[in-house]
Amino acid sequence: MKAWIVAVGSELLTPFRVDTNSLAITERLNAIGCEVRRKVVVGDDVSELVTIFERGIGHVDVMVCTGGLGPTEDDITRDAVARVLKVPMDLDQGIVDGIRQRFERRGLTMPEINRRQGMVPRGATILENPRGTAPGLWIERQGTGIALLPGPPREMTPMLEALIAERLLPRSGGAGLFRRVLKITGRSESDVDARAQPLYGKWLTAPIPIAATILAVMGQIELHLTASAATRKEAETALESAVRELQDLLGPIIYSIDGRALEAVIGELLRSKRLTVSVAESCSGGLLASRITDVPGSSDYFDRGAVCYSNRAKEEWLGVPSELIASHGAVSEPVASAMAEGIADRAGSAIGIGITGIAGPGGGTPEKPVGTVAIAVRTPTAKQVRTFQFLGARDMVKFQSAQAAMNMLRLMLLDA
Ligand code: ATP
C-alpha cells in the first residue's frame, strides 16, 4: 500500500507550529506495511487542497488528511473533497445533535456556526471523534481511500488507531515494509557504520531484503532495519535474524532492539534486580532524574534526585568534603564519586549516581574545557568513575551527561 499524508492549516506554514501529526501517521502506516510516498503541508486554501486531492485520487491507495475540519470559514477540507468528487454536501443531523449535546454537557449553547461541522460530502462515512466535536470522514474513490481527521493531535490519535484497525489493516493484506529500530550509545556513528557495513550488502541480496539506515540523534545512534516481504511473519523472521547478527557483532553497545528508550531499559533492569537508585546532579541540572521519571512506574526504583549546582550544595546536601573540591576542583572524578556516595548513603539507595561537569558556553579551562563531565556510579558491588569529553552546545552536554550516566549504570547492571 502507498500513502500520501496531507496536513492542512495555514498555521503549519508559519515558523510557530510544526506538523507533528504526519510523523505519528507515518509510524502507524509503516507498522502495517504501508509506505508513505509524499507528505504535503497546505494552508487553508481550497484551490491548493483541490489540486492535491486531484493528484492523489486514483494514484495512491490512501490519503490521510488532518486539520481543517473545524466550524469556521477557513476550515476548508470538507469543501475541497466535495468539490473534487463533484458531490453535494448534506447536513447530517446526528452530527449536529452530538455537537449540541457536547456543548450542553459543559453548560453552553452551541453556536450556529458549528452546524458547518455537520456538513458531509455525499457518500462519505462518518468516523467517530471520541475527544472532540468534529467527526472524521472516510470516502473511497477510484481505488483511493481518503481519510479526513481533525488537526488537534489528541483528537487525531485515537481516530487514527481506529482507522488503521478497521479500514487500513484489512486492505494491507499483511504485505509491505516492516521495521525494527535498534539503539546504540557510547560509540560514534562512523564507528558503528564501519563495523556493521559487511552485513548491509549481504542483507540487501537476501531472499527477503533488508535495508539499513543509520541515524545519529543527540547522544545516541539508531539503526533502522526495514524488510520488504509478502507477509508480516516472513519479515519478522528475517528482521529477527538480522538483529541477532548485529548483536553478535556489536555486543552490549546495543541497548535497545525494540525502540525502547534508555531510561526504560535501565528501569527494567533495576526492577528485575530489585535495586533502587538516587542521583546527585550538577551540570545536568536534574535532567537525569527527569528522564528516569519519564518512565511510568519509576517510583518502584527511583528514590530521589538532588540538583547540587554550587559547591556549598555539594557539601551541605551530599557531604562532599570542601578539601576535596579545593584540591581537585568541583569537576573531577573524586568529587563525582563523593556525590554518588553521598546521595546513595543519605537516601539509603542501593545505587548512587553523581554527575559534575562544565556545560558551557563559559567556565572552560585548557585542562578542563567545556564539555568535560565526570560521572560516578556506585552499585552495591562495584563503583566506576569516568571523565567524558562531550561536544556540542549546553543542551547537548546536559543530554549526553544523562545518557552516559544511564549507560554506565546499564553496563554495570548487565555485568553484575
Ligand atoms: P478544530 O475543530 O479543533 O478546529 P480542525 O480539524 O479544524 O479541528 P485545525 O483547526 O486545523 O483542526 O487545527 C487545530 C489545532 O490542531 C492547530 O492549531 C494545531 O495546534 C493542531 N494541529 C493541526 N494540524 C496539526 C498537525 N499536522 N500537526 C500538529 N498539530 C496540528
Coordinates of C-alpha atoms and ligand atoms in Angstrom, one line a residue:
M1 CA 0.0 0.0 0.0
K2 CA 1.1 3.5 -0.8
A3 CA 0.0 6.6 1.1
W4 CA 0.1 10.4 1.0
I5 CA -0.3 12.4 4.1
V6 CA -1.8 15.9 3.9
A7 CA -1.6 18.4 6.8
V8 CA -4.0 21.3 6.4
G9 CA -3.6 24.5 8.2
S10 CA -2.1 27.9 7.5
E11 CA -0.5 27.9 10.9
L12 CA 1.6 25.0 9.8
L13 CA 3.2 27.2 7.2
T14 CA 4.4 29.7 9.9
P15 CA 7.6 29.3 12.0
F16 CA 5.4 28.8 15.1
R17 CA 3.7 25.4 14.5
V18 CA 5.2 22.1 13.3
D19 CA 3.3 19.4 11.6
T20 CA 3.8 16.5 14.1
N21 CA 0.7 14.6 13.0
S22 CA 2.4 13.3 9.9
L23 CA 5.1 11.7 12.0
A24 CA 2.6 9.8 14.1
I25 CA 0.6 8.8 11.0
T26 CA 3.8 7.7 9.2
E27 CA 4.7 5.5 12.1
R28 CA 1.3 3.8 12.2
L29 CA 1.1 3.4 8.4
N30 CA 4.6 1.9 8.3
A31 CA 3.7 -0.5 11.0
I32 CA 1.1 -2.1 8.8
G33 CA 3.5 -2.1 5.8
C34 CA 2.1 1.0 4.2
E35 CA 4.7 3.2 2.6
V36 CA 4.4 6.9 2.7
R37 CA 5.3 8.4 -0.7
R38 CA 4.6 12.0 -0.1
K39 CA 3.8 14.5 2.7
V40 CA 2.2 17.8 1.9
V41 CA 1.6 20.8 4.2
V42 CA -1.0 23.1 2.8
G43 CA -2.6 26.3 4.0
D44 CA -6.3 27.0 4.4
D45 CA -6.8 27.4 0.7
V46 CA -9.4 25.4 -1.1
S47 CA -7.8 25.5 -4.6
E48 CA -4.4 24.3 -3.3
L49 CA -6.1 21.4 -1.5
V50 CA -8.2 20.6 -4.5
T51 CA -5.0 20.2 -6.6
I52 CA -3.6 17.8 -4.1
F53 CA -6.7 15.7 -3.9
E54 CA -6.9 15.6 -7.7
R55 CA -3.3 14.3 -8.0
G56 CA -3.7 11.7 -5.3
I57 CA -7.1 10.2 -6.0
G58 CA -6.6 7.2 -8.3
H59 CA -2.8 7.3 -7.7
V60 CA -2.3 6.1 -4.2
D61 CA -4.1 3.6 -2.0
V62 CA -4.8 6.0 0.8
M63 CA -4.6 9.7 1.6
V64 CA -4.7 10.6 5.2
C65 CA -5.5 14.2 5.7
T66 CA -5.6 16.1 9.1
G67 CA -6.9 19.5 10.0
G68 CA -9.4 22.0 8.6
L69 CA -12.5 20.3 9.9
G70 CA -13.4 23.0 12.3
P71 CA -16.5 25.2 12.2
T72 CA -15.0 28.4 10.7
E73 CA -14.8 29.7 7.2
D74 CA -11.2 28.8 6.9
D75 CA -11.9 25.1 7.7
I76 CA -12.0 24.0 4.1
T77 CA -11.1 20.3 3.9
R78 CA -14.7 19.1 3.5
D79 CA -15.4 21.6 0.8
A80 CA -12.3 20.7 -1.1
V81 CA -13.2 17.0 -1.1
A82 CA -16.8 17.7 -2.2
R83 CA -15.5 19.9 -5.0
V84 CA -13.0 17.3 -6.3
L85 CA -15.5 14.4 -6.1
K86 CA -18.2 16.6 -7.6
V87 CA -20.7 15.6 -4.9
P88 CA -23.0 17.9 -2.9
M89 CA -22.8 18.3 0.9
D90 CA -25.6 17.1 3.1
L91 CA -26.3 18.2 6.6
D92 CA -26.1 15.2 9.0
Q93 CA -28.5 16.0 11.8
G94 CA -27.0 13.2 14.0
I95 CA -23.6 15.0 14.0
V96 CA -25.2 18.4 14.8
D97 CA -27.1 16.8 17.7
G98 CA -24.0 15.2 19.0
I99 CA -22.1 18.5 18.9
R100 CA -25.0 20.3 20.5
Q101 CA -25.0 17.8 23.4
R102 CA -21.3 18.2 23.9
F103 CA -21.8 21.9 24.4
E104 CA -24.8 21.4 26.7
R105 CA -22.8 19.0 28.9
R106 CA -20.5 21.9 29.6
G107 CA -23.5 24.2 30.2
L108 CA -23.0 26.1 26.9
T109 CA -25.2 26.7 23.9
M110 CA -23.9 25.5 20.6
P111 CA -23.1 28.5 18.3
E112 CA -24.9 28.2 15.0
I113 CA -21.6 28.2 13.2
N114 CA -20.9 24.7 14.5
R115 CA -23.6 23.3 12.2
R116 CA -20.9 23.5 9.5
Q117 CA -19.2 20.6 11.1
G118 CA -22.3 18.5 10.3
M119 CA -21.9 19.0 6.6
V120 CA -20.8 15.7 4.9
P121 CA -19.9 15.2 1.3
R122 CA -22.4 12.8 -0.1
G123 CA -21.2 9.1 0.1
A124 CA -18.8 9.7 3.0
T125 CA -18.8 7.5 6.1
I126 CA -18.5 9.2 9.5
L127 CA -15.6 8.4 11.7
E128 CA -16.3 8.9 15.4
N129 CA -14.3 11.5 17.3
P130 CA -14.4 10.5 21.0
R131 CA -12.4 13.5 22.1
G132 CA -13.8 16.5 20.2
T133 CA -16.6 18.0 18.2
A134 CA -15.5 17.5 14.6
P135 CA -16.1 13.9 13.4
G136 CA -13.7 12.4 10.8
L137 CA -14.8 11.3 7.3
W138 CA -13.9 8.4 5.1
I139 CA -14.5 8.3 1.4
E140 CA -13.4 6.0 -1.4
R141 CA -13.0 6.9 -5.0
Q142 CA -11.0 5.3 -7.8
G143 CA -9.3 2.8 -5.5
T144 CA -8.1 5.6 -3.1
G145 CA -9.4 5.7 0.4
I146 CA -9.5 9.3 1.7
A147 CA -9.5 9.8 5.5
L148 CA -10.2 13.2 6.9
L149 CA -9.2 13.6 10.5
P150 CA -9.2 16.6 12.9
G151 CA -6.0 18.6 13.4
P152 CA -5.5 18.5 17.2
P153 CA -3.2 15.6 17.9
R154 CA -5.1 14.3 21.0
E155 CA -8.3 14.0 18.9
M156 CA -6.5 12.7 15.8
T157 CA -4.6 9.9 17.6
P158 CA -7.4 7.6 18.7
M159 CA -9.2 8.1 15.4
L160 CA -6.1 7.1 13.5
E161 CA -5.9 3.9 15.6
A162 CA -9.5 3.1 14.7
L163 CA -8.9 3.9 11.0
I164 CA -5.8 1.6 10.9
A165 CA -7.5 -1.3 12.7
E166 CA -10.9 -1.1 10.9
R167 CA -10.1 0.1 7.4
L168 CA -6.4 0.0 6.5
L169 CA -5.2 -3.2 8.1
P170 CA -7.7 -5.4 6.3
R171 CA -6.6 -3.7 3.0
S172 CA -2.9 -4.2 3.6
G173 CA -3.1 -7.9 3.2
G174 CA -0.1 -8.2 5.5
A175 CA 2.5 -7.5 2.8
G176 CA 4.8 -4.5 2.8
L177 CA 7.5 -2.8 4.8
F178 CA 8.3 -3.8 8.4
R179 CA 10.8 -2.0 10.6
R180 CA 12.9 -2.7 13.7
V181 CA 14.8 0.1 15.5
L182 CA 18.0 -0.7 17.3
K183 CA 19.5 1.9 19.6
I184 CA 23.2 2.3 20.4
T185 CA 25.0 4.6 22.7
G186 CA 28.6 5.3 23.6
R187 CA 30.1 4.9 20.1
S188 CA 30.4 7.2 17.1
E189 CA 28.2 6.9 14.1
S190 CA 31.1 6.2 11.8
D191 CA 32.5 3.5 14.1
V192 CA 29.2 1.7 14.2
D193 CA 28.6 2.1 10.5
A194 CA 32.1 0.8 9.6
R195 CA 31.6 -2.3 11.8
A196 CA 28.1 -3.1 10.5
Q197 CA 28.9 -2.4 6.8
P198 CA 29.7 -6.0 5.8
L199 CA 26.3 -7.1 6.9
Y200 CA 24.4 -4.5 4.9
G201 CA 25.5 -5.9 1.5
K202 CA 24.6 -9.4 2.5
W203 CA 21.1 -8.4 3.7
L204 CA 20.3 -6.5 0.5
T205 CA 20.7 -9.5 -1.7
A206 CA 19.0 -11.9 0.7
P207 CA 15.7 -13.6 -0.3
I208 CA 13.9 -11.1 2.0
P209 CA 16.0 -8.0 1.5
I210 CA 16.7 -5.7 4.5
A211 CA 17.7 -2.1 4.1
A212 CA 19.6 -0.5 6.9
T213 CA 19.7 3.2 7.7
I214 CA 21.9 4.8 10.4
L215 CA 20.7 7.9 12.2
A216 CA 22.7 9.9 14.8
V217 CA 20.4 11.7 17.2
M218 CA 21.6 13.5 20.3
G219 CA 24.0 11.2 22.1
Q220 CA 22.7 8.0 20.5
I221 CA 22.7 6.2 17.3
E222 CA 19.7 4.5 15.7
L223 CA 19.9 1.7 13.2
H224 CA 16.7 1.3 11.3
L225 CA 16.2 -2.1 9.6
T226 CA 13.5 -2.3 7.0
A227 CA 12.4 -5.6 5.5
S228 CA 10.0 -5.9 2.5
A229 CA 8.2 -9.2 2.5
A230 CA 4.9 -10.7 1.4
T231 CA 3.8 -11.4 5.0
R232 CA 4.5 -9.9 8.4
K233 CA 5.7 -13.3 9.6
E234 CA 8.4 -13.6 6.9
A235 CA 9.5 -10.0 7.6
E236 CA 9.7 -10.6 11.3
T237 CA 11.7 -13.8 10.9
A238 CA 14.2 -12.0 8.6
L239 CA 14.4 -9.0 10.9
E240 CA 14.9 -11.1 14.0
S241 CA 17.9 -12.9 12.5
A242 CA 19.4 -9.6 11.3
V243 CA 19.0 -8.2 14.8
R244 CA 20.8 -11.2 16.2
E245 CA 23.7 -10.8 13.7
L246 CA 24.1 -7.2 14.8
Q247 CA 24.0 -8.1 18.5
D248 CA 26.7 -10.8 17.9
L249 CA 28.8 -8.2 16.1
L250 CA 28.3 -5.1 18.2
G251 CA 27.6 -6.7 21.7
P252 CA 26.2 -4.7 24.6
I253 CA 26.6 -1.3 23.0
I254 CA 23.2 -2.0 21.6
Y255 CA 20.9 -1.1 24.4
S256 CA 17.5 -1.5 22.8
I257 CA 16.2 -3.8 20.0
D258 CA 12.6 -2.7 20.2
G259 CA 12.8 1.0 20.0
R260 CA 12.7 1.5 23.8
A261 CA 14.4 4.5 25.3
L262 CA 17.5 4.1 27.6
E263 CA 15.5 5.2 30.6
A264 CA 13.0 2.4 30.0
V265 CA 15.8 -0.1 29.6
I266 CA 17.5 0.8 32.9
G267 CA 14.2 0.9 34.6
E268 CA 13.5 -2.7 33.6
L269 CA 17.0 -3.8 34.8
L270 CA 16.6 -2.0 38.2
R271 CA 13.1 -3.5 38.7
S272 CA 14.2 -7.0 37.8
K273 CA 17.2 -6.8 40.2
R274 CA 15.1 -5.1 42.9
L275 CA 17.5 -2.2 43.2
T276 CA 16.8 1.5 44.0
V277 CA 18.7 4.5 42.6
S278 CA 19.2 8.1 43.7
V279 CA 21.1 10.7 41.7
A280 CA 23.1 13.9 42.5
E281 CA 23.5 16.2 39.6
S282 CA 25.4 19.3 38.9
C283 CA 25.8 20.2 35.2
S284 CA 22.8 18.1 34.1
G285 CA 20.5 20.2 36.3
G286 CA 18.1 17.4 37.1
L287 CA 17.8 16.1 33.5
L288 CA 18.8 12.6 34.6
A289 CA 16.2 12.5 37.3
S290 CA 13.7 13.9 34.9
R291 CA 14.4 11.2 32.3
I292 CA 14.4 8.4 34.8
T293 CA 11.0 9.5 36.0
D294 CA 9.6 9.8 32.5
V295 CA 9.0 6.1 32.7
P296 CA 5.7 5.1 34.2
G297 CA 6.2 3.1 37.4
S298 CA 9.6 4.5 38.0
S299 CA 8.6 5.1 41.7
D300 CA 9.4 1.3 42.1
Y301 CA 13.1 2.0 41.8
F302 CA 13.8 5.8 41.9
D303 CA 14.1 7.4 45.3
R304 CA 15.4 10.9 44.9
G305 CA 17.4 13.4 42.9
A306 CA 19.3 16.4 44.2
V307 CA 20.5 19.2 41.9
C308 CA 23.6 20.4 43.6
Y309 CA 24.9 23.2 41.5
S310 CA 27.0 25.2 43.9
N311 CA 30.0 23.9 45.9
R312 CA 28.0 24.7 49.1
A313 CA 25.2 22.5 47.9
K314 CA 27.6 19.6 47.2
E315 CA 29.0 20.0 50.7
E316 CA 25.7 20.6 52.6
W317 CA 23.4 18.1 50.8
L318 CA 25.9 15.4 49.9
G319 CA 28.7 15.7 52.4
V320 CA 31.3 16.2 49.8
P321 CA 34.4 17.4 51.8
S322 CA 35.4 21.0 50.9
E323 CA 39.1 20.0 50.8
L324 CA 38.2 17.5 48.0
I325 CA 36.7 20.3 46.0
A326 CA 39.6 22.6 46.8
S327 CA 42.2 20.1 45.8
H328 CA 40.7 18.5 42.7
G329 CA 38.1 21.1 41.6
A330 CA 34.3 20.7 41.5
V331 CA 34.6 19.0 38.1
S332 CA 36.7 16.0 39.0
E333 CA 36.4 12.2 39.4
P334 CA 36.9 12.4 43.2
V335 CA 34.0 14.9 43.6
A336 CA 31.7 12.9 41.2
S337 CA 32.5 9.9 43.3
A338 CA 31.8 11.6 46.6
M339 CA 28.5 12.9 45.1
A340 CA 27.4 9.3 44.2
E341 CA 28.3 8.0 47.6
G342 CA 26.8 11.0 49.4
I343 CA 23.4 10.7 47.7
A344 CA 23.2 6.9 48.0
D345 CA 24.0 7.0 51.7
R346 CA 21.6 9.8 52.5
A347 CA 18.8 8.2 50.5
G348 CA 19.6 4.7 51.6
S349 CA 19.5 3.6 48.0
A350 CA 21.4 0.7 46.6
I351 CA 22.8 2.8 43.8
G352 CA 24.1 6.4 43.7
I353 CA 25.0 8.4 40.6
G354 CA 27.0 11.6 40.6
I355 CA 27.4 14.0 37.7
T356 CA 29.6 17.1 37.7
G357 CA 30.8 18.9 34.6
I358 CA 31.1 22.1 32.5
A359 CA 28.0 22.5 30.3
G360 CA 29.3 25.8 28.8
P361 CA 29.5 28.0 26.9
G362 CA 31.6 29.7 29.7
G363 CA 33.6 28.1 32.5
G364 CA 36.0 26.0 30.5
T365 CA 39.8 26.0 31.0
P366 CA 42.6 24.5 28.9
E367 CA 42.8 21.5 31.3
K368 CA 39.0 21.2 31.7
P369 CA 37.4 22.5 28.5
V370 CA 33.6 23.0 28.1
G371 CA 32.0 19.5 27.8
T372 CA 34.3 17.9 30.4
V373 CA 32.0 15.8 32.6
A374 CA 32.9 13.4 35.4
I375 CA 30.3 10.7 36.2
A376 CA 30.4 8.2 39.0
V377 CA 28.1 5.2 39.5
R378 CA 28.1 3.2 42.8
T379 CA 26.2 0.0 42.9
P380 CA 26.2 -2.5 45.9
T381 CA 29.0 -4.5 44.2
A382 CA 31.0 -2.1 42.1
K383 CA 32.0 1.5 41.6
Q384 CA 33.0 3.3 38.4
V385 CA 34.1 6.8 37.7
R386 CA 34.8 8.2 34.2
T387 CA 35.6 11.5 32.7
F388 CA 33.9 12.3 29.3
Q389 CA 34.6 15.0 26.8
F390 CA 31.3 15.8 25.2
L391 CA 30.9 18.1 22.1
G392 CA 28.1 20.5 21.3
A393 CA 26.1 23.2 23.0
R394 CA 24.9 23.4 26.5
D395 CA 21.7 21.3 25.9
M396 CA 23.8 18.6 24.1
V397 CA 26.2 18.4 27.0
K398 CA 23.4 18.0 29.5
F399 CA 21.7 15.4 27.4
Q400 CA 24.9 13.4 26.8
S401 CA 25.7 13.6 30.6
A402 CA 22.4 11.9 31.5
Q403 CA 22.8 9.5 28.6
A404 CA 26.3 8.4 29.6
A405 CA 25.3 8.1 33.3
M406 CA 22.4 5.8 32.4
N407 CA 24.6 3.8 30.0
M408 CA 27.3 3.3 32.7
L409 CA 24.6 2.0 35.1
R410 CA 23.2 -0.3 32.4
L411 CA 26.6 -1.9 31.6
M412 CA 27.4 -2.3 35.3
L413 CA 24.0 -4.0 35.9
L414 CA 24.5 -6.3 33.0
D415 CA 27.9 -7.3 34.4
A416 CA 26.6 -7.8 37.9
Ligands
ATP1 P1 -10.9 22.1 15.3 O1 -12.3 21.6 15.3 O2 -10.2 22.0 16.7 O3 -10.7 23.4 14.7 P2 -9.6 21.1 13.0 O4 -9.6 19.7 12.3 O5 -10.2 22.2 12.2 O6 -10.1 21.0 14.4 P3 -7.3 22.8 12.9 O7 -8.2 23.9 13.2 O8 -6.7 22.7 11.5 O9 -8.1 21.4 13.2 O10 -6.1 22.6 13.9 C1 -6.4 22.8 15.3 C2 -5.1 22.7 16.0 O11 -4.5 21.4 15.9 C3 -3.9 23.6 15.5 O12 -3.9 24.9 16.0 C4 -2.7 22.9 15.9 O13 -2.4 23.2 17.2 C5 -3.1 21.4 15.9 N1 -2.7 20.8 14.6 C6 -3.4 20.9 13.4 N2 -2.7 20.2 12.5 C7 -1.6 19.7 13.0 C8 -0.5 18.9 12.6 N3 -0.5 18.5 11.3 N4 0.4 18.6 13.5 C9 0.3 19.0 14.8 N5 -0.6 19.8 15.2 C10 -1.6 20.1 14.4

